[in-house]
Short mmCIF file of C-alpha atoms in Angstrom, two decimals:
data_model
loop_
_atom_site.label_atom_id
_atom_site.label_comp_id
_atom_site.label_asym_id
_atom_site.label_seq_id
_atom_site.Cartn_x
_atom_site.Cartn_y
_atom_site.Cartn_z
CA MET B 1 -3.64 3.59 26.99
CA PRO B 2 -6.35 4.06 24.28
CA ILE B 3 -3.78 3.20 21.61
CA VAL B 4 -2.72 -0.01 23.36
CA LEU B 5 -6.31 -1.02 24.12
CA SER B 6 -7.51 -0.31 20.59
CA ALA B 7 -4.61 -2.27 19.09
CA LEU B 8 -5.21 -5.19 21.47
CA LEU B 9 -8.96 -5.40 20.80
CA ALA B 10 -8.56 -5.12 17.01
CA GLY B 11 -5.81 -7.72 17.04
CA LEU B 12 -7.81 -10.18 19.14
CA LEU B 13 -10.88 -9.83 16.95
CA ALA B 14 -8.80 -10.34 13.82
CA ALA B 15 -7.08 -13.37 15.34
CA VAL B 16 -10.41 -15.21 15.64
CA SER B 17 -11.76 -14.05 12.27
CA PRO B 18 -10.56 -17.24 10.49
CA LEU B 19 -13.10 -19.15 12.62
CA LEU B 20 -15.89 -17.06 11.11
CA LEU B 21 -14.40 -17.31 7.64
CA ALA B 22 -14.25 -21.11 7.82
CA ARG B 23 -17.97 -21.27 8.58
CA LEU B 24 -19.17 -19.01 5.78
CA PRO B 25 -21.44 -20.65 3.21
CA GLU B 26 -20.12 -20.63 -0.31
CA PRO B 27 -21.73 -18.18 -2.79
CA THR B 28 -24.60 -19.63 -4.81
CA ALA B 29 -24.17 -17.36 -7.84
CA GLU B 30 -22.79 -18.88 -11.01
CA PRO B 31 -19.02 -18.32 -11.31
CA ASP B 32 -17.69 -15.97 -13.99
CA ASP B 33 -16.22 -17.95 -16.89
CA ASP B 34 -13.29 -15.50 -17.09
CA MET B 35 -12.35 -16.06 -13.45
CA PRO B 36 -10.42 -19.04 -12.05
CA PRO B 37 -12.32 -21.51 -9.82
CA LYS B 38 -13.12 -20.01 -6.43
CA ILE B 39 -11.03 -21.16 -3.49
CA PRO B 40 -13.39 -22.39 -0.72
CA TYR B 41 -13.59 -20.16 2.34
CA ALA B 42 -12.63 -23.10 4.55
CA ASP B 43 -9.38 -23.50 2.59
CA LEU B 44 -8.61 -19.79 2.91
CA ALA B 45 -9.18 -20.01 6.66
CA ALA B 46 -6.97 -23.10 7.03
CA VAL B 47 -3.71 -21.33 6.14
CA PRO B 48 -1.23 -21.97 9.00
CA ARG B 49 -0.96 -19.12 11.54
CA LEU B 50 -3.47 -17.07 9.56
CA GLY B 51 -4.92 -15.63 12.77
CA LEU B 52 -1.52 -14.23 13.72
CA TRP B 53 -0.91 -12.74 10.27
CA LEU B 54 -4.32 -11.07 10.36
CA ALA B 55 -3.93 -9.87 13.95
CA LEU B 56 -0.71 -7.94 13.31
CA PRO B 57 -2.05 -5.49 10.66
CA ALA B 58 -5.37 -5.24 12.51
CA ALA B 59 -3.54 -4.17 15.68
CA ALA B 60 -1.54 -1.63 13.68
CA LEU B 61 -4.71 -0.17 12.16
CA GLY B 62 -6.38 -0.06 15.57
CA ALA B 63 -3.40 1.85 16.92
CA VAL B 64 -3.51 4.26 13.97
CA ALA B 65 -7.19 4.98 14.62
CA ALA B 66 -6.61 5.59 18.33
CA ALA B 67 -3.61 7.82 17.65
CA THR B 68 -5.30 9.99 15.02
CA ILE B 69 -8.96 10.36 16.02
CA SER B 70 -9.11 13.45 18.20
CA GLU B 71 -12.45 12.55 19.83
CA PRO B 72 -11.86 9.20 21.62
CA ARG B 73 -15.60 8.60 21.98
CA LEU B 74 -15.75 8.15 18.19
CA LEU B 75 -13.07 5.45 18.31
CA PRO B 76 -15.19 2.33 19.10
CA VAL B 77 -16.58 1.97 15.56
CA TRP B 78 -13.06 1.87 14.12
CA ILE B 79 -11.97 -1.14 16.19
CA PRO B 80 -14.14 -3.72 14.35
CA ILE B 81 -13.36 -2.01 11.04
CA ALA B 82 -9.64 -2.39 11.81
CA ALA B 83 -10.20 -6.02 12.82
CA ALA B 84 -12.16 -6.84 9.66
CA THR B 85 -9.81 -5.09 7.22
CA PRO B 86 -7.11 -7.82 7.06
CA VAL B 87 -9.53 -10.75 6.65
CA LEU B 88 -11.56 -8.90 4.00
CA ALA B 89 -8.34 -7.99 2.20
CA TRP B 90 -7.15 -11.60 2.37
CA VAL B 91 -10.36 -12.97 0.86
CA ASP B 92 -10.68 -10.22 -1.74
CA TRP B 93 -7.09 -10.67 -2.92
CA LYS B 94 -7.49 -14.43 -3.20
CA VAL B 95 -10.97 -14.77 -4.73
CA HIS B 96 -11.95 -11.18 -5.71
CA LEU B 97 -15.04 -11.40 -3.56
CA LEU B 98 -16.08 -9.64 -0.36
CA PRO B 99 -18.18 -12.05 1.74
CA TYR B 100 -21.65 -10.61 2.24
CA LEU B 101 -22.07 -12.13 5.70
CA ILE B 102 -18.91 -10.44 7.00
CA VAL B 103 -19.64 -7.05 5.42
CA SER B 104 -23.30 -7.04 6.49
CA ARG B 105 -22.43 -7.91 10.10
CA LEU B 106 -19.73 -5.29 10.11
CA TYR B 107 -22.28 -2.75 8.88
CA VAL B 108 -24.72 -3.59 11.68
CA VAL B 109 -21.98 -3.52 14.32
CA SER B 110 -20.77 -0.16 12.97
CA TRP B 111 -24.20 1.38 13.42
CA LEU B 112 -24.56 -0.09 16.91
CA LEU B 113 -21.22 1.37 17.98
CA ILE B 114 -22.01 4.75 16.42
CA GLY B 115 -25.18 4.67 18.51
CA VAL B 116 -23.08 3.98 21.59
CA SER B 117 -20.82 6.92 20.70
CA ALA B 118 -23.82 9.21 20.26
CA LEU B 119 -25.19 8.21 23.68
CA TRP B 120 -21.75 8.56 25.26
CA MET B 121 -21.33 12.05 23.81
CA GLN B 122 -25.02 12.90 24.31
CA ASP B 123 -25.00 14.25 20.78
CA ALA B 124 -27.62 13.07 18.29
CA SER B 125 -25.80 14.82 15.46
CA VAL B 126 -23.28 11.95 15.51
CA LEU B 127 -26.01 9.70 14.13
CA LEU B 128 -27.00 12.29 11.53
CA HIS B 129 -23.41 12.67 10.32
CA ALA B 130 -23.01 8.89 10.20
CA LEU B 131 -26.14 8.67 8.07
CA ILE B 132 -24.93 11.41 5.74
CA GLY B 133 -21.56 9.68 5.38
CA ASN B 134 -23.27 6.34 4.79
CA VAL B 135 -25.52 7.69 2.05
CA ALA B 136 -22.86 9.88 0.41
CA VAL B 137 -20.08 7.30 0.21
CA PHE B 138 -22.43 4.46 -0.71
CA GLY B 139 -24.09 6.62 -3.37
CA PHE B 140 -20.76 7.57 -4.90
CA TYR B 141 -19.58 3.97 -5.16
CA PHE B 142 -22.98 2.80 -6.37
CA LEU B 143 -22.66 5.29 -9.22
CA LEU B 144 -19.19 3.91 -10.00
CA ALA B 145 -20.64 0.40 -10.08
CA VAL B 146 -23.35 1.51 -12.52
CA LEU B 147 -20.88 3.29 -14.79
CA GLY B 148 -17.90 0.95 -14.57
CA PRO B 149 -16.48 -2.34 -13.34
CA MET B 150 -16.82 -1.67 -9.59
CA GLY B 151 -18.13 -4.77 -7.82
CA TYR B 152 -21.22 -4.55 -5.65
CA GLY B 153 -19.32 -6.08 -2.74
CA ASP B 154 -17.16 -2.95 -2.76
CA VAL B 155 -20.29 -0.81 -2.84
CA ARG B 156 -21.68 -2.55 0.25
CA LEU B 157 -18.36 -2.15 2.05
CA SER B 158 -18.31 1.57 1.19
CA ALA B 159 -21.42 2.03 3.37
CA VAL B 160 -19.42 0.80 6.39
CA VAL B 161 -16.64 3.26 5.58
CA GLY B 162 -19.19 6.06 5.28
CA VAL B 163 -20.65 5.29 8.71
CA GLY B 164 -17.21 5.49 10.28
CA LEU B 165 -16.04 8.59 8.43
CA GLY B 166 -19.23 10.66 8.56
CA PRO B 167 -18.97 11.68 12.24
CA LEU B 168 -15.33 12.71 11.68
CA GLY B 169 -16.41 15.42 9.28
CA LEU B 170 -16.69 16.28 5.61
CA VAL B 171 -12.92 16.57 5.10
CA ALA B 172 -12.20 13.09 6.49
CA THR B 173 -15.03 11.62 4.43
CA TYR B 174 -13.79 13.26 1.25
CA TYR B 175 -10.21 12.15 1.77
CA GLY B 176 -11.33 8.65 2.74
CA VAL B 177 -12.90 8.27 -0.69
CA PHE B 178 -10.10 10.12 -2.46
CA PHE B 179 -7.25 8.13 -0.90
CA GLY B 180 -9.05 4.84 -1.55
CA LEU B 181 -9.46 5.68 -5.22
CA CYS B 182 -5.84 6.84 -5.50
CA ILE B 183 -4.42 3.71 -3.89
CA GLY B 184 -6.65 1.49 -6.03
CA ALA B 185 -5.71 3.40 -9.20
CA VAL B 186 -1.98 3.12 -8.55
CA VAL B 187 -2.19 -0.61 -7.80
CA GLY B 188 -4.44 -1.11 -10.82
CA LEU B 189 -1.94 0.59 -13.12
CA VAL B 190 0.82 -1.67 -11.80
CA LEU B 191 -1.28 -4.79 -12.32
CA VAL B 192 -2.34 -3.99 -15.88
CA ARG B 193 1.08 -2.71 -16.98
CA GLY B 194 1.96 -4.37 -20.26
CA ARG B 195 -1.39 -6.17 -20.40
CA ILE B 196 -3.64 -3.51 -21.88
CA GLY B 197 -6.79 -5.00 -23.33
CA GLN B 198 -6.79 -8.00 -21.00
CA ARG B 199 -9.30 -8.39 -18.22
CA ILE B 200 -7.29 -8.09 -15.01
CA PRO B 201 -9.43 -8.48 -11.86
CA ILE B 202 -8.57 -5.95 -9.16
CA ALA B 203 -9.52 -6.46 -5.53
CA PHE B 204 -10.60 -2.93 -4.61
CA GLY B 205 -11.91 -3.65 -1.11
CA PRO B 206 -8.49 -3.47 0.62
CA TYR B 207 -7.72 -0.07 -0.95
CA LEU B 208 -11.15 1.27 -0.01
CA LEU B 209 -10.43 0.40 3.62
CA LEU B 210 -6.82 1.59 3.59
CA GLY B 211 -7.95 4.89 2.11
CA ALA B 212 -10.33 5.35 5.04
CA PHE B 213 -7.55 4.80 7.57
CA ALA B 214 -5.19 7.06 5.61
CA SER B 215 -7.75 9.87 5.81
CA LEU B 216 -7.58 9.77 9.61
CA TRP B 217 -4.20 11.47 9.38
CA VAL B 218 -5.68 14.52 7.62
#
């Protein structure tokens, strides 16, 4: 039952995410000269049957979370993360940008649901572990952004991943970061193959999120 319910909720949330995407204001920052013109959010949201295509992977991720998280009271935070993963991946792949208004709302919702889990379990350490995961994962990706080409949208998203992974333990948090980097590295090598020296934009957000879900199996 938790697997079915988690999949259903994640899928339903993802199915309506194009409505939010269509209403996002466009970024005000000057576009990068090396990047193609940005596709408007409204155009990205207008793709036929987009809600269905986003709902299917979201439901699958929700089911994965429910099937692999041993403490079901820590599951609620992973449902909106599962729901947001496909739409964030879609936007990041198309325009190499993670919308601030989606990531920031997801961050707030994640903390609210972690608070619900802590109350449900009557265990304040859940909040402490979420905070440690938040700071550790965010700090690691912030350092990558300072030292390399990591975008700050990915850094903001990493804080959400840290909040979800922290209460699951140090091992899950470590592997969440490790798997995300591995998936991103493999895809990056494929994309730049034969084009060394060229600037090839890589949407890292989807791999960051997929790495987090992959770590749930550990």
